[in-house]
XYZ file of C-alpha atoms in Angstrom:
693
model
C -57.754 33.786 -20.224
C -58.026 33.858 -16.401
C -55.057 33.322 -14.157
C -56.401 29.960 -12.907
C -57.030 28.771 -16.460
C -53.443 29.672 -17.466
C -52.000 27.704 -14.562
C -54.178 24.709 -15.414
C -53.090 24.895 -19.067
C -49.404 24.911 -18.061
C -49.878 21.912 -15.764
C -51.506 19.969 -18.581
C -48.364 20.478 -20.674
C -46.123 18.690 -18.103
C -45.542 15.011 -19.048
C -47.506 12.647 -16.850
C -44.422 10.576 -15.972
C -42.200 13.488 -14.918
C -43.128 13.514 -11.221
C -42.636 9.751 -10.985
C -39.109 10.086 -12.311
C -38.004 12.946 -10.072
C -39.875 12.297 -6.812
C -39.268 9.472 -4.355
C -41.052 8.376 -1.187
C -39.483 9.764 1.950
C -38.990 6.293 3.474
C -37.312 4.821 0.375
C -33.556 4.878 -0.239
C -32.797 5.328 -3.942
C -29.676 3.599 -5.245
C -28.001 4.766 -8.458
C -26.391 2.127 -10.718
C -25.048 2.073 -14.263
C -27.259 0.858 -17.104
C -24.496 -0.656 -19.248
C -22.628 -2.966 -16.880
C -23.941 -6.421 -17.798
C -24.237 -8.719 -15.905
C -23.729 -6.502 -12.852
C -26.280 -3.748 -13.429
C -28.516 -3.017 -16.430
C -32.149 -2.734 -17.520
C -33.815 -5.972 -18.568
C -35.857 -6.302 -21.774
C -38.974 -5.292 -19.848
C -37.257 -2.191 -18.427
C -36.637 -3.539 -14.925
C -33.376 -3.201 -12.924
C -31.376 -6.419 -13.139
C -27.938 -7.836 -12.420
C -25.672 -8.991 -9.611
C -25.479 -5.555 -7.976
C -29.264 -5.150 -8.056
C -29.775 -8.503 -6.318
C -27.021 -7.687 -3.826
C -28.732 -4.430 -2.849
C -32.079 -6.213 -2.540
C -30.431 -8.584 -0.062
C -28.951 -5.565 1.734
C -32.488 -4.169 2.042
C -33.656 -7.421 3.628
C -30.811 -7.338 6.138
C -31.423 -3.710 7.135
C -35.213 -3.661 6.852
C -35.118 -0.555 4.639
C -37.138 0.047 1.474
C -35.064 0.722 -1.618
C -35.562 1.817 -5.204
C -33.186 2.035 -8.162
C -32.092 4.625 -10.702
C -30.488 2.691 -13.563
C -28.872 5.265 -15.834
C -25.752 6.311 -17.702
C -22.520 6.526 -15.710
C -22.277 10.327 -15.664
C -25.919 10.587 -14.623
C -25.400 8.295 -11.606
C -22.905 10.753 -10.087
C -25.137 13.714 -10.878
C -28.132 11.996 -9.264
C -26.194 11.547 -6.035
C -25.070 15.173 -6.041
C -28.551 16.639 -6.634
C -30.357 14.327 -4.227
C -32.263 12.204 -6.736
C -30.311 9.225 -5.373
C -29.282 8.569 -1.772
C -26.592 5.974 -2.464
C -24.307 5.319 -5.391
C -24.445 1.540 -5.605
C -20.999 0.737 -7.041
C -17.948 2.843 -7.845
C -14.212 3.065 -7.268
C -12.557 5.266 -4.699
C -10.795 8.341 -6.038
C -9.389 11.462 -4.439
C -11.541 13.635 -6.709
C -14.742 11.905 -5.596
C -13.665 11.988 -1.965
C -14.135 15.766 -2.053
C -17.913 15.312 -1.965
C -18.437 11.618 -1.217
C -17.846 9.139 1.621
C -17.115 5.525 0.708
C -18.349 2.299 2.259
C -16.229 -0.734 3.007
C -15.321 -2.570 -0.252
C -17.645 -5.370 -1.325
C -16.446 -6.457 -4.789
C -13.475 -6.234 -7.136
C -13.093 -5.402 -10.818
C -10.227 -5.873 -13.194
C -9.816 -5.426 -16.938
C -8.076 -7.124 -19.814
C -7.630 -6.415 -23.529
C -10.227 -7.732 -26.014
C -9.515 -7.942 -29.752
C -11.065 -9.540 -32.866
C -9.826 -13.081 -33.521
C -9.272 -12.395 -37.219
C -6.562 -9.859 -36.307
C -3.067 -10.632 -35.047
C -3.059 -11.981 -31.501
C -2.320 -9.537 -28.676
C -0.473 -10.965 -25.664
C -0.456 -7.913 -23.374
C -1.432 -4.255 -23.306
C 2.093 -3.032 -24.093
C 1.660 -4.322 -27.673
C -0.966 -1.607 -28.295
C 1.588 1.213 -28.384
C 0.566 3.797 -30.980
C -2.725 2.022 -31.776
C -6.336 3.106 -31.268
C -7.763 1.370 -28.219
C -11.268 1.704 -26.811
C -12.039 2.529 -23.162
C -15.142 3.601 -21.269
C -14.937 7.379 -21.031
C -15.214 9.448 -17.869
C -14.208 6.615 -15.533
C -11.394 5.970 -13.074
C -10.163 3.297 -15.480
C -9.702 5.903 -18.212
C -7.712 8.136 -15.870
C -5.492 5.226 -14.804
C -4.846 3.977 -18.344
C -3.993 7.403 -19.782
C -1.571 8.021 -16.937
C 0.170 4.640 -17.067
C 0.101 3.966 -20.835
C 0.698 7.364 -22.481
C 1.927 5.771 -25.731
C -1.448 4.155 -26.459
C -4.078 6.179 -28.351
C -7.165 5.707 -26.169
C -10.591 6.380 -27.703
C -13.404 6.942 -25.158
C -16.810 5.247 -25.630
C -20.023 5.484 -23.659
C -20.982 1.803 -23.857
C -19.196 -1.544 -24.058
C -21.405 -2.497 -27.023
C -20.075 0.478 -28.958
C -16.478 -0.661 -28.381
C -17.292 -4.198 -29.524
C -18.771 -3.023 -32.823
C -15.964 -0.483 -33.363
C -13.347 -3.240 -32.932
C -15.318 -5.563 -35.208
C -15.446 -2.889 -37.914
C -11.732 -2.094 -37.603
C -12.206 1.419 -36.208
C -10.104 0.484 -33.163
C -7.464 -2.227 -32.761
C -8.782 -3.450 -29.394
C -10.574 -2.299 -26.248
C -10.301 -2.731 -22.483
C -13.144 -3.695 -20.183
C -14.163 -6.134 -17.454
C -14.280 -9.780 -18.640
C -17.656 -10.544 -17.036
C -19.402 -7.641 -18.800
C -17.800 -8.185 -22.195
C -18.368 -11.944 -22.273
C -22.026 -11.507 -21.346
C -22.612 -8.974 -24.115
C -20.673 -11.023 -26.674
C -22.798 -14.047 -25.826
C -26.059 -12.112 -26.135
C -25.064 -10.554 -29.459
C -23.825 -13.829 -30.944
C -20.244 -12.529 -31.265
C -18.595 -14.716 -28.615
C -16.652 -16.665 -31.228
C -15.268 -13.547 -32.866
C -13.198 -12.120 -30.001
C -10.232 -13.182 -27.891
C -8.632 -11.587 -24.848
C -5.280 -11.281 -23.115
C -4.531 -13.296 -20.018
C -3.557 -10.393 -17.757
C -5.012 -8.436 -14.865
C -5.177 -4.666 -15.392
C -6.571 -2.093 -12.965
C -7.752 -4.493 -10.243
C -9.713 -2.236 -7.913
C -12.273 -2.589 -5.126
C -15.881 -1.431 -5.539
C -17.530 0.663 -2.829
C -20.891 2.232 -2.241
C -20.874 6.035 -1.976
C -22.979 8.621 -0.107
C -22.676 12.385 0.197
C -19.891 13.253 2.605
C -22.142 14.855 5.189
C -24.396 11.778 5.411
C -22.330 9.753 7.894
C -25.395 8.172 9.500
C -26.417 6.636 6.178
C -22.821 5.478 5.595
C -22.904 3.622 8.914
C -26.164 1.928 7.862
C -24.653 0.890 4.517
C -21.667 -0.703 6.244
C -23.852 -2.399 8.833
C -25.900 -3.999 6.066
C -22.797 -5.257 4.258
C -21.440 -6.764 7.474
C -24.654 -8.793 7.782
C -24.209 -10.337 4.310
C -22.018 -13.447 4.188
C -19.598 -14.306 1.408
C -21.607 -17.469 0.781
C -24.720 -15.376 0.097
C -22.779 -13.135 -2.279
C -21.263 -16.186 -3.994
C -24.747 -17.609 -4.556
C -25.969 -14.340 -6.133
C -22.846 -14.000 -8.275
C -23.177 -17.572 -9.586
C -26.613 -16.705 -11.010
C -25.175 -13.880 -13.111
C -21.630 -15.019 -13.921
C -21.803 -18.597 -15.169
C -18.068 -19.218 -15.624
C -16.559 -19.946 -12.162
C -13.170 -18.735 -13.393
C -14.575 -15.221 -13.932
C -16.184 -14.906 -10.478
C -14.836 -12.871 -7.584
C -16.558 -14.932 -4.881
C -16.412 -18.709 -4.707
C -18.901 -20.800 -2.805
C -15.996 -22.681 -1.225
C -14.937 -19.597 0.757
C -16.292 -20.302 4.211
C -15.317 -19.949 7.833
C -12.687 -22.413 8.991
C -13.708 -24.821 11.729
C -12.560 -23.501 15.095
C -12.654 -24.856 18.622
C -15.046 -23.427 21.204
C -12.100 -21.688 22.872
C -11.048 -20.088 19.553
C -14.597 -18.936 18.838
C -14.728 -17.359 22.298
C -11.419 -15.632 21.646
C -12.763 -14.125 18.409
C -15.923 -13.015 20.215
C -13.735 -11.162 22.720
C -11.390 -9.837 19.986
C -13.597 -9.191 16.920
C -11.124 -6.678 15.473
C -7.356 -7.092 15.083
C -4.941 -4.368 13.985
C -2.260 -5.390 11.488
C 0.660 -3.170 10.580
C 1.980 -2.926 7.033
C 5.028 -1.076 5.769
C 4.145 0.935 2.675
C 7.636 0.583 1.181
C 7.515 -3.106 0.195
C 5.925 -3.343 -3.266
C 4.404 -5.575 -4.517
C 3.732 -6.983 -1.039
C 2.510 -3.846 0.731
C 2.481 -0.260 -0.489
C 0.276 2.769 -1.140
C -1.539 2.005 -4.356
C -3.887 3.931 -6.613
C -5.437 6.931 -4.843
C -3.180 6.254 -1.836
C -5.191 3.165 -0.830
C -3.244 0.297 0.827
C -2.487 -2.399 -1.742
C -0.392 -5.466 -2.434
C -0.239 -9.205 -1.882
C -0.254 -8.841 1.914
C -3.474 -6.807 1.764
C -5.202 -9.410 -0.398
C -4.080 -12.257 1.853
C -5.193 -10.340 4.964
C -8.608 -9.797 3.397
C -8.903 -13.492 2.534
C -7.846 -14.550 6.039
C -10.374 -12.148 7.534
C -13.128 -13.734 5.476
C -11.999 -17.221 6.497
C -11.933 -16.460 10.226
C -14.619 -13.789 10.631
C -12.096 -11.460 12.282
C -12.097 -7.843 11.144
C -8.443 -7.268 10.201
C -7.805 -3.518 10.313
C -4.704 -2.086 8.642
C -2.327 0.443 10.174
C 0.204 1.847 7.701
C 3.759 2.822 8.573
C 6.543 4.304 6.479
C 9.134 1.638 7.387
C 9.420 -1.916 8.750
C 11.344 -0.540 11.753
C 8.455 1.763 12.683
C 6.031 -1.124 12.316
C 8.016 -3.280 14.736
C 8.168 -0.448 17.284
C 4.361 -0.125 17.105
C 4.032 -3.852 17.709
C 6.347 -3.788 20.718
C 4.247 -0.955 22.151
C 1.072 -3.015 21.360
C -0.285 -0.189 19.231
C -0.805 -2.867 16.564
C -1.540 -6.532 17.195
C 0.461 -8.023 14.370
C 2.331 -7.549 11.107
C 0.616 -8.552 7.867
C 3.787 -9.436 5.934
C 6.754 -10.711 7.894
C 9.712 -12.994 7.231
C 11.000 -14.238 10.573
C 14.591 -14.008 11.769
C 16.082 -15.199 15.081
C 16.039 -11.835 16.893
C 12.335 -11.316 16.196
C 11.335 -14.368 18.222
C 11.804 -12.295 21.377
C 8.699 -10.211 20.710
C 6.730 -12.086 18.003
C 4.908 -15.311 17.340
C 4.778 -16.490 13.750
C 2.071 -18.070 11.674
C 2.722 -20.607 8.969
C 3.899 -18.936 5.771
C 1.211 -18.004 3.251
C 3.757 -16.971 0.630
C 6.804 -18.878 -0.573
C 8.922 -17.725 -3.486
C 12.539 -18.067 -4.586
C 15.367 -15.631 -4.341
C 16.694 -15.141 -7.853
C 19.949 -13.984 -9.372
C 19.520 -10.893 -11.573
C 22.220 -10.157 -14.155
C 22.650 -8.264 -17.382
C 21.269 -9.979 -20.460
C 24.720 -10.958 -21.750
C 25.806 -12.631 -18.494
C 26.246 -16.447 -18.449
C 23.760 -18.811 -16.814
C 24.186 -19.120 -13.026
C 23.685 -22.730 -11.964
C 24.222 -22.257 -8.244
C 25.654 -19.917 -5.683
C 29.205 -21.202 -6.282
C 29.158 -19.562 -9.721
C 29.070 -16.182 -7.961
C 32.317 -16.740 -6.065
C 34.548 -13.705 -6.511
C 31.775 -11.675 -8.161
C 30.368 -8.380 -6.920
C 26.811 -9.020 -5.725
C 24.507 -6.102 -4.890
C 22.063 -6.729 -2.024
C 19.505 -4.493 -0.323
C 21.031 -4.094 3.128
C 17.729 -3.778 5.042
C 15.975 -6.736 3.437
C 15.549 -10.368 4.476
C 18.101 -11.464 1.877
C 20.743 -9.600 3.880
C 20.247 -12.137 6.687
C 20.510 -15.054 4.233
C 23.538 -13.961 2.197
C 25.890 -14.038 5.191
C 25.721 -17.829 5.078
C 27.920 -17.619 1.954
C 31.240 -15.976 2.938
C 32.888 -16.514 -0.484
C 30.610 -13.963 -2.146
C 31.654 -10.313 -2.296
C 28.505 -8.537 -1.089
C 27.852 -4.854 -1.809
C 25.312 -3.391 0.658
C 22.909 -1.010 -1.090
C 20.415 1.439 0.439
C 17.437 0.894 -1.907
C 16.119 -1.886 -4.111
C 16.074 0.498 -7.069
C 19.795 1.139 -6.641
C 20.460 -2.615 -6.435
C 19.090 -3.207 -9.938
C 20.559 -0.021 -11.408
C 24.035 -1.063 -10.257
C 23.659 -4.331 -12.172
C 22.227 -2.544 -15.215
C 25.143 -0.071 -15.286
C 27.777 -2.758 -14.703
C 29.016 -1.610 -11.288
C 27.832 -4.949 -9.881
C 27.930 -8.352 -11.576
C 24.621 -9.557 -10.177
C 21.932 -8.928 -7.588
C 19.951 -11.182 -5.275
C 16.274 -10.361 -4.815
C 12.991 -12.197 -4.397
C 11.290 -12.813 -7.700
C 8.241 -10.616 -7.019
C 10.290 -7.543 -6.050
C 12.634 -8.123 -8.974
C 9.699 -8.101 -11.367
C 8.161 -4.986 -9.805
C 11.298 -2.846 -9.804
C 12.553 -4.033 -13.190
C 9.239 -2.978 -14.695
C 9.110 0.270 -12.727
C 12.625 1.334 -13.759
C 12.288 0.122 -17.348
C 15.563 -1.801 -17.205
C 15.396 -3.832 -20.382
C 18.959 -5.170 -20.188
C 18.358 -7.375 -17.123
C 17.326 -11.013 -16.862
C 16.803 -13.730 -14.269
C 20.016 -15.750 -14.553
C 19.432 -18.360 -11.866
C 17.484 -19.477 -8.833
C 18.938 -19.276 -5.339
C 18.578 -22.373 -3.159
C 16.942 -20.356 -0.354
C 13.336 -19.119 -0.468
C 11.477 -16.156 0.941
C 8.930 -17.565 3.412
C 6.482 -14.908 4.601
C 3.566 -15.103 7.003
C 2.104 -12.961 9.756
C 3.884 -11.872 12.900
C 1.596 -11.741 15.969
C 2.149 -10.235 19.399
C 3.696 -12.678 21.854
C 0.709 -12.863 24.250
C -1.820 -13.946 21.543
C -1.032 -17.590 20.687
C -4.758 -18.193 20.140
C -4.738 -15.840 17.158
C -1.754 -17.681 15.658
C -3.670 -20.965 15.891
C -6.749 -19.430 14.239
C -4.760 -17.834 11.417
C -2.808 -21.048 10.777
C -6.071 -22.875 10.144
C -7.139 -20.162 7.716
C -3.762 -20.224 5.911
C -3.967 -24.000 5.555
C -7.440 -23.618 3.974
C -6.220 -21.333 1.164
C -6.589 -23.199 -2.107
C -3.953 -23.279 -4.877
C -6.403 -21.370 -7.080
C -6.703 -18.584 -4.476
C -2.915 -18.376 -4.184
C -2.698 -18.230 -7.976
C -5.224 -15.402 -8.307
C -3.430 -13.201 -5.771
C 0.064 -13.868 -7.069
C -0.893 -13.464 -10.717
C -2.453 -10.113 -9.864
C 0.761 -8.678 -8.424
C 3.571 -10.527 -10.214
C 4.956 -8.583 -13.157
C 8.173 -10.379 -14.177
C 7.608 -11.733 -17.666
C 9.994 -12.819 -20.408
C 9.403 -13.503 -24.064
C 11.766 -14.830 -26.688
C 11.706 -15.865 -30.283
C 14.192 -18.754 -30.124
C 13.146 -22.130 -31.488
C 11.050 -24.050 -29.001
C 12.769 -27.366 -29.730
C 16.062 -25.938 -28.477
C 14.400 -24.488 -25.414
C 12.668 -27.760 -24.554
C 15.868 -29.737 -25.024
C 17.743 -27.934 -22.265
C 15.135 -26.291 -20.058
C 12.668 -28.030 -17.718
C 9.895 -26.653 -15.638
C 9.886 -25.879 -11.959
C 6.608 -25.667 -10.078
C 6.784 -22.978 -7.396
C 4.645 -21.510 -4.646
C 2.228 -24.029 -3.163
C 1.224 -26.952 -5.366
C 2.791 -26.129 -8.682
C 2.107 -22.411 -9.284
C 4.597 -21.461 -11.997
C 5.891 -17.960 -11.468
C 8.365 -16.790 -14.074
C 10.498 -17.750 -17.031
C 14.106 -18.411 -17.747
C 14.662 -18.882 -21.471
C 18.210 -18.820 -22.744
C 19.679 -18.154 -26.164
C 21.452 -20.834 -28.191
C 24.965 -19.995 -27.049
C 24.091 -20.175 -23.369
C 22.118 -23.378 -23.932
C 25.240 -25.057 -25.371
C 27.182 -23.979 -22.298
C 24.583 -25.596 -20.052
C 24.829 -28.828 -22.043
C 28.607 -29.004 -21.691
C 28.396 -28.514 -17.966
C 25.657 -31.091 -17.563
C 27.665 -33.682 -19.556
C 30.552 -33.337 -17.115
C 28.389 -34.184 -14.088
C 26.751 -37.521 -13.166
C 23.904 -36.020 -11.205
C 22.737 -32.606 -10.175
C 21.278 -31.847 -6.819
C 17.518 -31.457 -6.654
C 17.625 -27.672 -6.518
C 19.861 -27.661 -9.635
C 17.447 -29.858 -11.563
C 14.747 -27.277 -12.028
C 14.768 -24.033 -13.964
C 11.581 -22.046 -13.952
C 9.974 -20.974 -17.168
C 7.029 -18.712 -17.759
C 5.131 -21.197 -19.916
C 2.583 -18.702 -21.092
C 5.362 -17.224 -23.240
C 5.398 -20.495 -25.189
C 2.932 -21.252 -27.960
C 2.445 -24.740 -26.513
C 0.387 -26.424 -23.809
C 2.436 -27.392 -20.725
C 1.257 -30.072 -18.283
C 2.556 -31.377 -14.967
C 1.261 -34.926 -14.585
C 1.645 -37.146 -11.525
C 3.306 -40.534 -11.986
C 2.360 -43.365 -12.182
C -1.313 -42.303 -11.935
C -0.957 -39.638 -14.703
C -3.305 -37.229 -12.929
C -3.005 -33.601 -14.143
C -1.781 -31.315 -11.347
C -0.945 -28.239 -13.428
C -1.657 -26.852 -16.901
C -0.783 -23.506 -18.424
C -3.288 -21.202 -20.080
C -2.492 -22.502 -23.576
C -4.689 -25.529 -22.797
C -7.700 -23.377 -23.723
C -6.304 -22.411 -27.133
C -5.124 -25.932 -27.976
C -7.808 -28.180 -26.482
C -10.731 -25.882 -25.657
C -10.649 -26.654 -21.916
C -10.245 -24.094 -19.134
C -7.382 -24.998 -16.742
C -9.702 -25.789 -13.812
C -11.537 -28.349 -15.990
C -8.339 -30.428 -16.304
C -6.635 -30.221 -12.919
C -7.320 -33.347 -10.850
C -8.400 -35.440 -13.868
C -6.546 -38.171 -15.708
C -4.749 -37.046 -18.864
C -6.642 -39.826 -20.673
C -9.340 -37.157 -21.268
C -7.121 -35.648 -23.995
C -6.625 -38.878 -25.965
C -9.031 -40.122 -28.681
C -9.405 -43.484 -26.923
C -8.271 -45.399 -23.871
C -6.270 -47.655 -26.176
C -4.198 -44.692 -27.416
C -3.710 -43.527 -23.828
C -2.402 -46.969 -22.809
C -0.064 -47.125 -25.830
C 1.606 -43.867 -24.799
C 1.879 -45.226 -21.250
C 3.725 -48.272 -22.604
C 6.128 -45.980 -24.485
C 6.829 -44.038 -21.294
C 7.574 -47.258 -19.353
C 9.828 -48.511 -22.166
C 11.742 -45.197 -22.306
C 12.273 -45.288 -18.530
C 13.554 -48.865 -18.769
C 16.110 -47.700 -21.354
C 17.447 -45.143 -18.867
C 16.401 -42.118 -20.910
C 15.071 -38.948 -19.251
C 12.707 -37.772 -21.995
C 10.393 -39.064 -24.708
C 9.523 -37.368 -28.039
C 6.480 -38.657 -29.955
C 3.857 -37.629 -32.469
C 0.354 -38.482 -31.281
C -3.253 -37.844 -32.271
C -5.035 -35.885 -29.503
C -8.668 -34.956 -28.890
C -10.135 -31.475 -28.231
C -13.046 -30.743 -25.925
C -15.414 -30.557 -28.911
C -14.292 -34.007 -30.095
C -12.084 -32.721 -32.925
C -8.872 -34.701 -33.453
C -5.494 -33.175 -34.285
C -1.902 -34.341 -34.650
C 0.427 -33.164 -31.883
C 4.129 -33.252 -31.197
C 4.740 -34.149 -27.550
C 7.857 -34.007 -25.408
C 7.617 -35.792 -22.054
C 10.351 -35.033 -19.498
C 10.693 -37.264 -16.423
C 11.091 -35.459 -13.091
C 12.818 -37.431 -10.320
C 12.990 -37.335 -6.543
C 15.898 -39.478 -5.500
C 15.771 -42.624 -7.621
C 12.038 -42.430 -8.248
C 10.014 -40.708 -10.991
C 7.722 -38.198 -9.264
C 6.015 -36.511 -12.195
C 6.012 -35.939 -15.927
C 6.324 -32.591 -17.693
C 4.479 -32.792 -21.020
C 4.740 -30.058 -23.647
C 2.295 -30.361 -26.535
C 2.296 -28.523 -29.878
C -0.307 -28.761 -32.655
C 1.523 -29.763 -35.853
C -1.527 -30.347 -38.051
C -0.759 -27.409 -40.343
C 2.905 -28.403 -40.629
C 1.993 -31.982 -41.539
C -0.492 -30.825 -44.148
C 2.211 -28.650 -45.701
C 4.732 -31.514 -45.658
C 2.229 -33.910 -47.247
C 1.359 -31.355 -49.922
C 5.058 -30.884 -50.688
C 5.644 -34.633 -50.848
C 2.670 -35.095 -53.153
C 3.999 -32.377 -55.443
C 7.460 -33.977 -55.491
C 5.972 -37.405 -56.304
C 3.960 -35.970 -59.191
C 7.037 -34.216 -60.598
C 9.149 -37.361 -60.243
C 6.493 -39.440 -62.019
C 6.372 -36.936 -64.871
C 10.143 -36.988 -65.132
C 10.488 -40.780 -65.120
C 7.683 -41.415 -67.620
C 8.458 -38.665 -70.113
C 9.577 -39.984 -73.524
C 12.244 -37.318 -73.910
C 15.748 -37.714 -72.547
C 16.900 -35.014 -70.166
C 20.602 -34.310 -69.850
C 21.622 -32.451 -66.726
C 25.046 -30.833 -66.975
C 26.772 -29.530 -63.850
């Protein structure tokens, strides 16, 4: 065979599609995306790239005028394609220090989080901590796997390549549960017809930003990627996301997020100051701190991002190791403002303040066996540990009868209470939850709510009143749902108890906190403490308004909890149990009349008459059994307790707590029927029965 013939023979053996797979036009940017991330990126039934991320990158191409192509492949292959040059851009991944060795990251454009999914026929799982010692599925080789193994070492994690594989493994009992992103799992469950067979926890795990990635040396391409993202509006992204994620509650973007209306002068100011530097202290978790992979994180970061999107201002973050350093940078005008700041009189000399975007109570932390604390007077003569550099230090001096112990760190504050060297501690509820969880102090509880609140906003340099006006408009535009998403993400103080719910509901009412009824945490007391509360309440004619409310984390109850306006009976708050009990998502109920949950308008009006009658009798609560209606039209018997909330002499709202008692009633009826049959047999039997005691 000649040399030319041999070469021709070898070429004929190469698959015809090989060059098409490996080669790309010089003027086309190839973007690598995962093939198993429905509905974000995957291959459609006809083999074409599809999903939210695909459509987002197509819009990016329109904005930049560049041609693009896609490599939709397995996760590990996407990284390899970027390394070997088969792809120019990785279309969506998390930041990590390991990847930063060879990759440069774009500005973030999306956010993921995970929750636990489990088969409905198994015992319900409330949070990830209940999976200790059990086999739990995760996607292998990802940043999520690294995070979960590090933070939950007691869980036996089993890696899988695809979400579908985890679903079938859980269904077959090979694993107890699995973790993944809700949008992806729900899409796959719907397509496979298994949506009715799985449930999930109501928690946010591993909430992280998505970036694009390029090779580290390709800074010019990185600048182009960022330029394209800056040209895409949130409204455009919301429109794309709505096509792929049908449930608004599962979306990251909402179409309502838009620029606030500004005056011509304010628009001119932004044009002249398109970028503003905000300082954050990295020692204030969960408000501002160095998070996963040393990236800035916390409530303040999320609020700053939201305010930036509302105003169009690029809010750049400058990190400092202490609040004192941050203030010195502001005085020197090395930063333009402070992202998280609670004002005090001395600060007015060098700062202007926005309206507060965060309001939460100071709480009293005690050991679990400590009595209920009704108000600050109960702490007279007690040793109270307080962080000496915090805002609470300014507040506590208004109460000279309390013996205050200044403490250097927040960790030491809680440890002193845990060890008994202090009777109680005062701390805001978010910090208390963070440090209690971090230190694993299981013998502490929230024993009471302080009358003062932590009010935090932004501090802005004195010569920029225009920026304060702009930010105030953006803060005012934040919706209760947006507040709820951010606070739920970072709040970690949760309490569960097994005491009888009737006892709890008899003595404990609900407080709605943080902007339009966002419930934050729970205070559930044992029977002995409940009796003590009763005795004290009987000795008083009326409690002050701030003594009337005790907060409760209603998701720890097995019942639906409603806050209903009065007299209109419009729903202003529901807990997550509404979905389990009635089939509605919370957003489907808020703003609607509670009549939607009754089988007829007549039944709704009858309950209204009972409420009016109970009020006329001077009672403060109503207990009834009532037939209710689910979203699918199914009727069920419920036990309802309605508590009347007052402002002055007027009823302001109703707190309704609803429990399904259908199963209990069926059991009672079956027992009664059995007793009746036995009694009939006994009375009609011809023989005489003599019972001797």
